[in-house]
mmCIF file of C-alpha atoms in Angstrom:
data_model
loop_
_atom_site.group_PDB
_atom_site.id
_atom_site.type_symbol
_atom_site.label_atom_id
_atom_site.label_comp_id
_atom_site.label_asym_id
_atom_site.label_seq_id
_atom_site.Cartn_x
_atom_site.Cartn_y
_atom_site.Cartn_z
ATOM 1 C CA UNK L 30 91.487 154.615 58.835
ATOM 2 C CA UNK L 31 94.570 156.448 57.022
ATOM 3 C CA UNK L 32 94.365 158.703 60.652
ATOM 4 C CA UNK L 33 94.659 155.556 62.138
ATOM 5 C CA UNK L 34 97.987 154.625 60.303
ATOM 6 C CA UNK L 35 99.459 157.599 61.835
ATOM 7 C CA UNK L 36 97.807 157.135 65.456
ATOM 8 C CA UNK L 37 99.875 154.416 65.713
ATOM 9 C CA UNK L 38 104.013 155.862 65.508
ATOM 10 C CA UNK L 39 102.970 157.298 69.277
ATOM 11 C CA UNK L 40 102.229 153.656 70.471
ATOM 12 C CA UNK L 41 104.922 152.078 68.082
ATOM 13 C CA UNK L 42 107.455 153.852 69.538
ATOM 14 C CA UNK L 43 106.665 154.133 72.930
ATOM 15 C CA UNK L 44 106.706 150.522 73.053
ATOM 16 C CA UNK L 45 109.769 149.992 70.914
ATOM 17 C CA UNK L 46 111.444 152.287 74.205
ATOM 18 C CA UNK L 47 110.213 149.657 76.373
ATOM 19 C CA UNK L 48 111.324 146.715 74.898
ATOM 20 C CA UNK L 49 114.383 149.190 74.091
ATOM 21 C CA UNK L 50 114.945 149.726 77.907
ATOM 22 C CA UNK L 51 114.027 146.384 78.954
ATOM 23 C CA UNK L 52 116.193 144.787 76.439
ATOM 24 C CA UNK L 53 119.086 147.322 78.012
ATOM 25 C CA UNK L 54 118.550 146.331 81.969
ATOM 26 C CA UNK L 55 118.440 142.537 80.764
ATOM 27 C CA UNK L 56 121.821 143.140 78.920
ATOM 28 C CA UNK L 57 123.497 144.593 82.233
ATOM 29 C CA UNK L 58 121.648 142.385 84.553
ATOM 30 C CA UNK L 59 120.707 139.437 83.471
ATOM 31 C CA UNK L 60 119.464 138.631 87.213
ATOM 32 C CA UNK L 61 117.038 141.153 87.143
ATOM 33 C CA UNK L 62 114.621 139.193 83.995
ATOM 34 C CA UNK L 63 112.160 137.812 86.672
ATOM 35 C CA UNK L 64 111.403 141.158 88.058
ATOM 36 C CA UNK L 65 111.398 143.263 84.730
ATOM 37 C CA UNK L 66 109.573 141.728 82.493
ATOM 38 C CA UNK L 67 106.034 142.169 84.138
ATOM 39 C CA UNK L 68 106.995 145.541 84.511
ATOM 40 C CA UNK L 69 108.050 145.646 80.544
ATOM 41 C CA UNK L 70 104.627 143.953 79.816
ATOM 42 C CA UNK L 71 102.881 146.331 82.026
ATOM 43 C CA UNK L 72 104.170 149.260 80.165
ATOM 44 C CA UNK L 73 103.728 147.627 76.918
ATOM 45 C CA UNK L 74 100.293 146.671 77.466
ATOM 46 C CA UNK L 75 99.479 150.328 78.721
ATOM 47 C CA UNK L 76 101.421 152.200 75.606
ATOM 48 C CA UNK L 77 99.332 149.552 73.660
ATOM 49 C CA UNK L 78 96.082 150.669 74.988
ATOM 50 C CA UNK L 79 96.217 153.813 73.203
ATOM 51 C CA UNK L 80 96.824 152.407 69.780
ATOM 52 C CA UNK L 81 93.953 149.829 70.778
ATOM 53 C CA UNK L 82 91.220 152.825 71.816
ATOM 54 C CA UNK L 83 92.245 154.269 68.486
ATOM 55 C CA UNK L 84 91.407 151.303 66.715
ATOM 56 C CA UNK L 85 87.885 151.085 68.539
ATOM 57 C CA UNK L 86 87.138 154.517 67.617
ATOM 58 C CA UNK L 87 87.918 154.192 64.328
ATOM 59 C CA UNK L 88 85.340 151.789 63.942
ATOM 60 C CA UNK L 89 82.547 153.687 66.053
ATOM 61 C CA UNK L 90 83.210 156.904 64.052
ATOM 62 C CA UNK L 91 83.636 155.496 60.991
ATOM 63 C CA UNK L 92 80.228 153.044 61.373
ATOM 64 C CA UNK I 2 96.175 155.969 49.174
ATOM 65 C CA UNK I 3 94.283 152.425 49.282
ATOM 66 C CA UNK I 4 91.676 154.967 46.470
ATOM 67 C CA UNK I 5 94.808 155.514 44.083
ATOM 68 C CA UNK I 6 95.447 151.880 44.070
ATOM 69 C CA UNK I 7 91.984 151.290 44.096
ATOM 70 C CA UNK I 8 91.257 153.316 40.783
ATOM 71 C CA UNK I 9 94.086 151.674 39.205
ATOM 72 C CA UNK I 10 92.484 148.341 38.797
ATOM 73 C CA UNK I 11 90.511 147.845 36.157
ATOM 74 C CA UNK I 12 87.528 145.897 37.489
ATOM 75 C CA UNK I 13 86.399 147.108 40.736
ATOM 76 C CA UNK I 14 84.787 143.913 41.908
ATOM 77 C CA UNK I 15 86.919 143.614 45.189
ATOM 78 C CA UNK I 16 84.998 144.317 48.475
ATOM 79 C CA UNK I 17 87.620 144.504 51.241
ATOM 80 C CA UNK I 18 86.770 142.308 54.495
ATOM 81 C CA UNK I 19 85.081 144.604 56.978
ATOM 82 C CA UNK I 20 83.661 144.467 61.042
ATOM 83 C CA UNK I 21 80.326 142.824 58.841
ATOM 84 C CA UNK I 22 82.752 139.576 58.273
ATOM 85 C CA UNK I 23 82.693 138.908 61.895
ATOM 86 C CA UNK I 24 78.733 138.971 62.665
ATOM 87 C CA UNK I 25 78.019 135.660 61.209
ATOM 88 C CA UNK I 26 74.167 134.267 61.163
ATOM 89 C CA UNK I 27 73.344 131.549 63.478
ATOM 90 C CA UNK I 28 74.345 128.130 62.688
ATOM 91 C CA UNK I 29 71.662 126.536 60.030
ATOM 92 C CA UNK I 30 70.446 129.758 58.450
ATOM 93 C CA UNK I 31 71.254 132.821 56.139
ATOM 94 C CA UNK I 32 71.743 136.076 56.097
ATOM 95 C CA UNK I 33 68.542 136.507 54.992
ATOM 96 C CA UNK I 34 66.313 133.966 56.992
ATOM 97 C CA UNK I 35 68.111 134.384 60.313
ATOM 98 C CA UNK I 36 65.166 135.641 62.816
ATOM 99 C CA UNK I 37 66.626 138.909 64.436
ATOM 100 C CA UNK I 38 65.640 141.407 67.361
ATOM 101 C CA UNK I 39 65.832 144.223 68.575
ATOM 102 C CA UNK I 40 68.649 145.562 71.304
ATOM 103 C CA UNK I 41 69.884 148.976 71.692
ATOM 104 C CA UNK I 42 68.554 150.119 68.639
ATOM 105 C CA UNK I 43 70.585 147.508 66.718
ATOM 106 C CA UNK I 44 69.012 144.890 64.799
ATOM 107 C CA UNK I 45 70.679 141.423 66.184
ATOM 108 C CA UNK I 46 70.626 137.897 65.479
ATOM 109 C CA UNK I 47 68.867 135.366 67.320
ATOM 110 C CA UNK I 48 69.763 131.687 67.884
ATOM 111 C CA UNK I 49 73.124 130.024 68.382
ATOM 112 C CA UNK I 50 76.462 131.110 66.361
ATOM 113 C CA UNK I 51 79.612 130.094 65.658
ATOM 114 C CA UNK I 52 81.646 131.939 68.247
ATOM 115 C CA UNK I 53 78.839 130.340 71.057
ATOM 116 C CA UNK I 54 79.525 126.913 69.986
ATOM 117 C CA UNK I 55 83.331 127.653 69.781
ATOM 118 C CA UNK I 56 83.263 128.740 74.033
ATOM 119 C CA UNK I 57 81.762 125.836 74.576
ATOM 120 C CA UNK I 58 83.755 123.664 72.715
ATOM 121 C CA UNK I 59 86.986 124.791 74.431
ATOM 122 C CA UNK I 60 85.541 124.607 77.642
ATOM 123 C CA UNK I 61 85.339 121.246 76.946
ATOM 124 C CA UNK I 62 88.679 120.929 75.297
ATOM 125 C CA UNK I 63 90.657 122.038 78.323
ATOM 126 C CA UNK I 64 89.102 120.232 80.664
ATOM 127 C CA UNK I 65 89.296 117.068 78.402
ATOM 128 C CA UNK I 66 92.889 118.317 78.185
ATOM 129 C CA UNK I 67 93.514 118.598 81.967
ATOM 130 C CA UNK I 68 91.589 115.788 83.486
ATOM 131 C CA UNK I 69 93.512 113.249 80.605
ATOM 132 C CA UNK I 70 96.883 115.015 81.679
ATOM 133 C CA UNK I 71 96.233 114.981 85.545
ATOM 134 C CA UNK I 72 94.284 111.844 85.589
ATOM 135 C CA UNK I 73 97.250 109.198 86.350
ATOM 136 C CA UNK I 74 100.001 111.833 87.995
ATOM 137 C CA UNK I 75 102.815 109.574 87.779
ATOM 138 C CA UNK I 76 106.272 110.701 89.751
ATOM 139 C CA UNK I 77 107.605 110.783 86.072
ATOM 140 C CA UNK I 78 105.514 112.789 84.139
ATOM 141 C CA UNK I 79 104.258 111.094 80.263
ATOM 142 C CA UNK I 80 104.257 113.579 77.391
ATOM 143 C CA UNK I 81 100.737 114.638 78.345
ATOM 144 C CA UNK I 82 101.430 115.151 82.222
ATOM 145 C CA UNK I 83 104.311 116.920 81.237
ATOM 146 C CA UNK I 84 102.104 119.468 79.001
ATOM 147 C CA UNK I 85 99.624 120.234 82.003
ATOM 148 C CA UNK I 86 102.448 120.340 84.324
ATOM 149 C CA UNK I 87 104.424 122.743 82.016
ATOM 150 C CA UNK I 88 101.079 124.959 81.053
ATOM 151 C CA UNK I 89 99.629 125.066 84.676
ATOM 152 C CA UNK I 90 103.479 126.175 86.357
ATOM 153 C CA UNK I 91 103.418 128.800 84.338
ATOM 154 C CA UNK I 92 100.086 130.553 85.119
ATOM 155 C CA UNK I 93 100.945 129.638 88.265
ATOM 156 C CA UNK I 94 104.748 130.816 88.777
ATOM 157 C CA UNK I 95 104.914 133.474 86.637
ATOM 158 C CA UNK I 96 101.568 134.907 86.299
ATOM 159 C CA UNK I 97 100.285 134.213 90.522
ATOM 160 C CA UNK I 98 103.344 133.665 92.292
ATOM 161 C CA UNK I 99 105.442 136.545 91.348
ATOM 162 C CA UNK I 100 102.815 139.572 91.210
ATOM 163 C CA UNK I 101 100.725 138.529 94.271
ATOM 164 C CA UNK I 102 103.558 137.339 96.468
ATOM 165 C CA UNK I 103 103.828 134.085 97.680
ATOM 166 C CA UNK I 104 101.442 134.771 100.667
ATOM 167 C CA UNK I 105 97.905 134.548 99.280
ATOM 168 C CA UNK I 106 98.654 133.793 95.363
ATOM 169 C CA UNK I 107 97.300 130.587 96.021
ATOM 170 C CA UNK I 108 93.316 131.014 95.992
ATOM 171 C CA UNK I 109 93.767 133.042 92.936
ATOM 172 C CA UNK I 110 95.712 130.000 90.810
ATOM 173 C CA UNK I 111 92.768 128.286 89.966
ATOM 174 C CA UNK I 112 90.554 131.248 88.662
ATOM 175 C CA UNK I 113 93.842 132.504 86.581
ATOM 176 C CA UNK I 114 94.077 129.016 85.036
ATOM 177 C CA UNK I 115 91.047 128.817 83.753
ATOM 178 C CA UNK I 116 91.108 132.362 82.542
ATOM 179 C CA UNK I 117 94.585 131.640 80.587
ATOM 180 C CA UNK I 118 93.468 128.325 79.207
ATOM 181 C CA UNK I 119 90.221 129.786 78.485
ATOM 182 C CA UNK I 120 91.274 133.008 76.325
ATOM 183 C CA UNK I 121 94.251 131.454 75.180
ATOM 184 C CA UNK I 122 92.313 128.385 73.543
ATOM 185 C CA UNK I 123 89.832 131.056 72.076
ATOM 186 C CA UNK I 124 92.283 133.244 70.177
ATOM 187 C CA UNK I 125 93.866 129.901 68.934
ATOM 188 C CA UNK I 126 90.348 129.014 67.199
ATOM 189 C CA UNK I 127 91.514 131.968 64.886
ATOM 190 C CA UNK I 128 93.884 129.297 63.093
ATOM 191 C CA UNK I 129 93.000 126.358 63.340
ATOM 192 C CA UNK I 130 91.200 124.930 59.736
ATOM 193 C CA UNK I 131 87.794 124.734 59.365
ATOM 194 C CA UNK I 132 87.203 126.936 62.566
ATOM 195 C CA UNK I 133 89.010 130.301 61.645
ATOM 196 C CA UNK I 134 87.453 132.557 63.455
ATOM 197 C CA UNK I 135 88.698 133.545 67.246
ATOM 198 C CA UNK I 136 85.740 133.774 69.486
ATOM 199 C CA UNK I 137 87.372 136.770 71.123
ATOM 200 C CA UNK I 138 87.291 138.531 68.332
ATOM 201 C CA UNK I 139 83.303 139.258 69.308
ATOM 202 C CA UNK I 140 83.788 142.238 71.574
ATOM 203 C CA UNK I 141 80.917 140.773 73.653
ATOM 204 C CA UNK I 142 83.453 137.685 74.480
ATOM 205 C CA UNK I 143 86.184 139.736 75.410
ATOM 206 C CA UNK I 144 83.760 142.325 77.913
ATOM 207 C CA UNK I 145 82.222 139.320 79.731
ATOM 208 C CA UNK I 146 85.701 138.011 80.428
ATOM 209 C CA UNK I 147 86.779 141.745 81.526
ATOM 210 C CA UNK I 148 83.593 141.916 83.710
ATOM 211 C CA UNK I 149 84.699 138.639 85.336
ATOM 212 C CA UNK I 150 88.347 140.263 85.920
ATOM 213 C CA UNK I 151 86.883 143.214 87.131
ATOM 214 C CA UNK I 152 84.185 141.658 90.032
ATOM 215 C CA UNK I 153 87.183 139.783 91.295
ATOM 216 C CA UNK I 154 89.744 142.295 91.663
ATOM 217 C CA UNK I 155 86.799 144.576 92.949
ATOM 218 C CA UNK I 156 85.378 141.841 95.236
ATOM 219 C CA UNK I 157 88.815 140.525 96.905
ATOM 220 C CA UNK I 158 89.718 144.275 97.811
ATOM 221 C CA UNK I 159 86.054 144.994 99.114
ATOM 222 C CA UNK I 160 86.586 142.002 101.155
ATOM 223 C CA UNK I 161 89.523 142.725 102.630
ATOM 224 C CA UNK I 162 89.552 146.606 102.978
ATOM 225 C CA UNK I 163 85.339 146.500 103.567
ATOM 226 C CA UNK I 164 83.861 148.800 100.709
ATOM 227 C CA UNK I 165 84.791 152.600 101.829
ATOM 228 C CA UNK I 166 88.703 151.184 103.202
ATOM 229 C CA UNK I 167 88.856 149.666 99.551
ATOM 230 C CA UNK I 168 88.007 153.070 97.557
ATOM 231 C CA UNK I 169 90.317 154.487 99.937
ATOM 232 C CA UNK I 170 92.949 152.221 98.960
ATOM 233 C CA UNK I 171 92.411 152.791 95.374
ATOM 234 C CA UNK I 172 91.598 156.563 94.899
ATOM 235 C CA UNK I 173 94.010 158.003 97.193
ATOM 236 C CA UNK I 174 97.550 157.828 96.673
ATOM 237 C CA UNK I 175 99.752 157.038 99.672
ATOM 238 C CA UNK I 176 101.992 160.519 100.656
ATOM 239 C CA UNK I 177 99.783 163.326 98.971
ATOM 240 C CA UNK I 178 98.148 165.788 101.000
ATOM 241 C CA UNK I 179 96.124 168.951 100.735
ATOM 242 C CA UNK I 180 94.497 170.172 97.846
ATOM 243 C CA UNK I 181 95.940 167.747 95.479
ATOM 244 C CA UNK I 182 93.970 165.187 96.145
ATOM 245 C CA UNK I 183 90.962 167.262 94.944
ATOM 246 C CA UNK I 184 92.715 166.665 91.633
ATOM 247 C CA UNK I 185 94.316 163.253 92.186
ATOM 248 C CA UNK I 186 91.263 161.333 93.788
ATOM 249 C CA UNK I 187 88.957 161.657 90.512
ATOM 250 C CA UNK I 188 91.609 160.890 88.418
ATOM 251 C CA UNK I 189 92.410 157.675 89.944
ATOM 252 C CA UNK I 190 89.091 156.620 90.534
ATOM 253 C CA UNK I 191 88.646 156.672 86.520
ATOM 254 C CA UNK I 192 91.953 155.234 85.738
ATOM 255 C CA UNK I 193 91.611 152.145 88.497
ATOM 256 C CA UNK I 194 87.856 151.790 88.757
ATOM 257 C CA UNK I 195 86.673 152.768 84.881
ATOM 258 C CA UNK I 196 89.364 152.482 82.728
ATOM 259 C CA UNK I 197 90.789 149.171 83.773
ATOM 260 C CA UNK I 198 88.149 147.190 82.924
ATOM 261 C CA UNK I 199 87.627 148.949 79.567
ATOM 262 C CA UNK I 200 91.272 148.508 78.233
ATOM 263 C CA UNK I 201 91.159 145.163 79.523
ATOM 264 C CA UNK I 202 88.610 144.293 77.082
ATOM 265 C CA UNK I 203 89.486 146.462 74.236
ATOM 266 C CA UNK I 204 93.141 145.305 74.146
ATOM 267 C CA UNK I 205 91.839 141.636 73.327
ATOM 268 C CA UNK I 206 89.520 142.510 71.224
ATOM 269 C CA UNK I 207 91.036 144.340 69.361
ATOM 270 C CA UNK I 208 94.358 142.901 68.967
ATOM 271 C CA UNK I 209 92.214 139.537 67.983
ATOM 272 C CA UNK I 210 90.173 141.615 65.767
ATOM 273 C CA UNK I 211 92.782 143.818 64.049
ATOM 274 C CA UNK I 212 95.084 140.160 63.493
ATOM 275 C CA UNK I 213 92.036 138.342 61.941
ATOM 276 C CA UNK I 214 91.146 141.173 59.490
ATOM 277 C CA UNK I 215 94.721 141.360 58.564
ATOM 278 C CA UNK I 216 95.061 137.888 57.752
ATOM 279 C CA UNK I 217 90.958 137.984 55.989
ATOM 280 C CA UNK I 218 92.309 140.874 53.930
ATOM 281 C CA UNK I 219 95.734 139.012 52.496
ATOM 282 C CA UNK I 220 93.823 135.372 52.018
ATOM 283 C CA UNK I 221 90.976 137.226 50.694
ATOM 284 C CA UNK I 222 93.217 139.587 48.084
ATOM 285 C CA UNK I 223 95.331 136.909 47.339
ATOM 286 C CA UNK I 224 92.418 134.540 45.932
ATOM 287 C CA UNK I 225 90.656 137.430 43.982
ATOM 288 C CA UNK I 226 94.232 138.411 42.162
ATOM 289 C CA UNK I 227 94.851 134.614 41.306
ATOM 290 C CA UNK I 228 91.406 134.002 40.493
ATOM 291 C CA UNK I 229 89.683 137.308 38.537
ATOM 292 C CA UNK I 230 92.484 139.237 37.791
ATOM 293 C CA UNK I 231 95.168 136.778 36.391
ATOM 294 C CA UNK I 232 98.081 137.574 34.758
ATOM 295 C CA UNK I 233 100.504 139.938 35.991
ATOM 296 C CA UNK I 234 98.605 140.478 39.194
ATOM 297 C CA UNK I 235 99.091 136.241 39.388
ATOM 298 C CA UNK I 236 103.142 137.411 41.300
ATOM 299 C CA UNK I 237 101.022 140.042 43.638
ATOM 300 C CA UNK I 238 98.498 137.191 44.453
ATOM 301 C CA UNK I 239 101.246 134.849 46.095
ATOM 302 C CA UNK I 240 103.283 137.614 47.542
ATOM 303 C CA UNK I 241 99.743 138.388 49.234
ATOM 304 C CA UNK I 242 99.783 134.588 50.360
ATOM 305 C CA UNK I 243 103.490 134.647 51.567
ATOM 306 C CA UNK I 244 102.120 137.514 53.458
ATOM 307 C CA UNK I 245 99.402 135.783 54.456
ATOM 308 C CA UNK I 246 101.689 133.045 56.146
ATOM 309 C CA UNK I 247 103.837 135.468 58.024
ATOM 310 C CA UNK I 248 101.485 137.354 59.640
ATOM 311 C CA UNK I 249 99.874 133.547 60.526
ATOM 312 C CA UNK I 250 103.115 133.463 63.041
ATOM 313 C CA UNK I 251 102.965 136.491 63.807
ATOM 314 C CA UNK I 252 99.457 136.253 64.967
ATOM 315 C CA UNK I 253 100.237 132.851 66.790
ATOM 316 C CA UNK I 254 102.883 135.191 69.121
ATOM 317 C CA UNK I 255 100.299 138.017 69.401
ATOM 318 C CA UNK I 256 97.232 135.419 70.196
ATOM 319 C CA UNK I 257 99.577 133.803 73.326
ATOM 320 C CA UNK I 258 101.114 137.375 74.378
ATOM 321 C CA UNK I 259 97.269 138.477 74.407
ATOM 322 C CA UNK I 260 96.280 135.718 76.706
ATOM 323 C CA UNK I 261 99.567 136.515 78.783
ATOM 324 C CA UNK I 262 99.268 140.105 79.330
ATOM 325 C CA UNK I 263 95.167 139.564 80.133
ATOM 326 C CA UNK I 264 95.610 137.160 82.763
ATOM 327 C CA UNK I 265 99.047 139.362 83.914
ATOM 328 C CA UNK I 266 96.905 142.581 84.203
ATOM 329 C CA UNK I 267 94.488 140.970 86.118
ATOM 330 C CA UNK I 268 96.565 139.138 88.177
ATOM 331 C CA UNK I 269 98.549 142.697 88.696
ATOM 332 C CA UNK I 270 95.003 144.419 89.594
ATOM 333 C CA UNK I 271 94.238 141.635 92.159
ATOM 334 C CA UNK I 272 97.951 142.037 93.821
ATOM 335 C CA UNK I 273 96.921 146.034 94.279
ATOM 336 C CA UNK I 274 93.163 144.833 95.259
ATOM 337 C CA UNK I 275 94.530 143.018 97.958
ATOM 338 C CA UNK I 276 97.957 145.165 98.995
ATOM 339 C CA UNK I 277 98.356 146.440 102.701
ATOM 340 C CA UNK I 278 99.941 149.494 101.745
ATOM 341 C CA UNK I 279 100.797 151.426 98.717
#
């Protein structure tokens, strides 16, 4: 579990760069919302995944 | 770390909430009466639980919910219309409408409805009093509704593309040539056909899972510094509890974001499913 608590700065920042960049192009564009955000959520939910599979096998190794 | 702390007490009475918190008995017995089998080599319960009577309980909450806010459909939508209006255009706009394209998004709104209202009512149970415990927080929830995603996404494209057209269309990559697709063809066969479904599931699990621990482990320590330790630990007790409410809003964001990005994934899949071209 204490591996775990380091696992997760990878994910944490990748997706703080996402909302990061998203944030950015929203800034400069604010047209350009509708078509970023799925992408934003897309990327989120795939740096997420990561941090999630950790989580999972933290519990099946540690059982 | 959480052993320095832990030595540091005096009394070591404290059992921190675990995955065992989760895997309640069936309704109307104990741990110890509950009549169990066998599956997988696990030891299981048998008989109805909590999280079983919870799915069925907001299956009939939403479609209470929709049939009282669609039943009179006035030109000027009451407080209730307005709700069902509001709830359903999103799915629909935002989720259907811009990821499948406004060509065939419309035979998919009613599945992705359902699925939103469905997951999103589910996490929800997680805090609301007297219920407290999402039903998606049982990994068995979340792979049935990730099974469901899957056939469909799987099932559209087969349908369209006919069964070898469709792993085509998923496993090679439009442009590439030659040997590479030796290399590339595996590797997005697992990351379309295996891994989709699998992250699908895990990501609501365990976002449900990791939230409600949290928020077990703050109510939880809170209560035993108040109530057995006393004291000093009394001002580390309600700090636990002020913690306790935060993460309660932050867990009402991450319950909605998790319904979001499920039916948004899936709704993403289905738009590739059923693309011409890459």
């Amino acid at each position: 579990m204490l591996g775990y608590g380091v696992a997760t700065i990878g994910p944490g920042l990748a997706v703080g760069l996402i909302f990061a960049a998203y944030i950015n192009g929203v800034a400069r564009q604010p047209e350009s919302q509708g078509r970023l955000q799925p992408i934003a959520i897309l990327g989120f939910a795939l740096a997420e995944a990561l941090a999630i599979i950790g989580i999972a096998l933290a519990f099946v190794l540690g059982a | 770390m959480s052993a320095i702390a832990m030595t540091a007490i005096p009394t070591e009475g404290f059992t921190p909430p675990g995955p065992g918190d989760f895997n309640l008995p069936p309704v109307g017995y104990t741990q110890e009466t509950a009549p169990t089998f066998e599956f997988l080599g696990q030891t299981m319960y048998l008989g109805v639980t909590k999280p079983m009577i919870q799915l069925a309980l907001s299956v009939v909450l939403i479609f209470a919910f929709f049939y009282y806010a669609s039943r009179k459909r006035a030109m000027v939508p009451g407080k209730l219309q307005y709700m069902g209006e509001a709830g359903y255009g999103m799915v629909r706009n935002s989720l259907a409408r811009d990821n499948i394209g406004s060509h065939d998004f419309m035979r998919f709104v009613p599945f992705l409805v359902s699925m939103f209202f469905f997951i999103l009512v589910n996490n929800y149970f997680g805090l609301i009093p007297m219920v407290q415990l999402p039903s998606t927080s049982r990994s068995g929830v979340a792979y049935a509704l990730a099974i469901i995603a899957w056939a469909v996404y799987n099932w559209v494209g087969i349908t369209k593309h006919g069964f070898i057209g469709y792993l085509k269309h998923q496993t090679v990559p439009a442009g590439v040539h030659g040997p590479v697709l030796a290399l590339l063809i595996p590797l997005e066969f697992f990351s379309n056909i295996v891994v989709r479904p699998v992250t699908l599931a895990l990501r609501l699990f365990a976002n449900m899972f990791a939230g409600h621990i949290l928020l077990l482990l703050f109510a939880l320590g809170g209560e035993y510094l108040i109530a057995e330790m006393g004291g000093v630990y009394i001002g580390a007790g309600l700090v636990s509890f002020v913690m306790f409410m935060l993460i309660c809003v932050l867990e009402m964001l991450v319950m909605f974001l998790q319904a979001y990005v499920f039916v948004l994934l899936t709704a993403m899949y289905i738009a590739g499913a059923i693309a011409d071209e890459h």
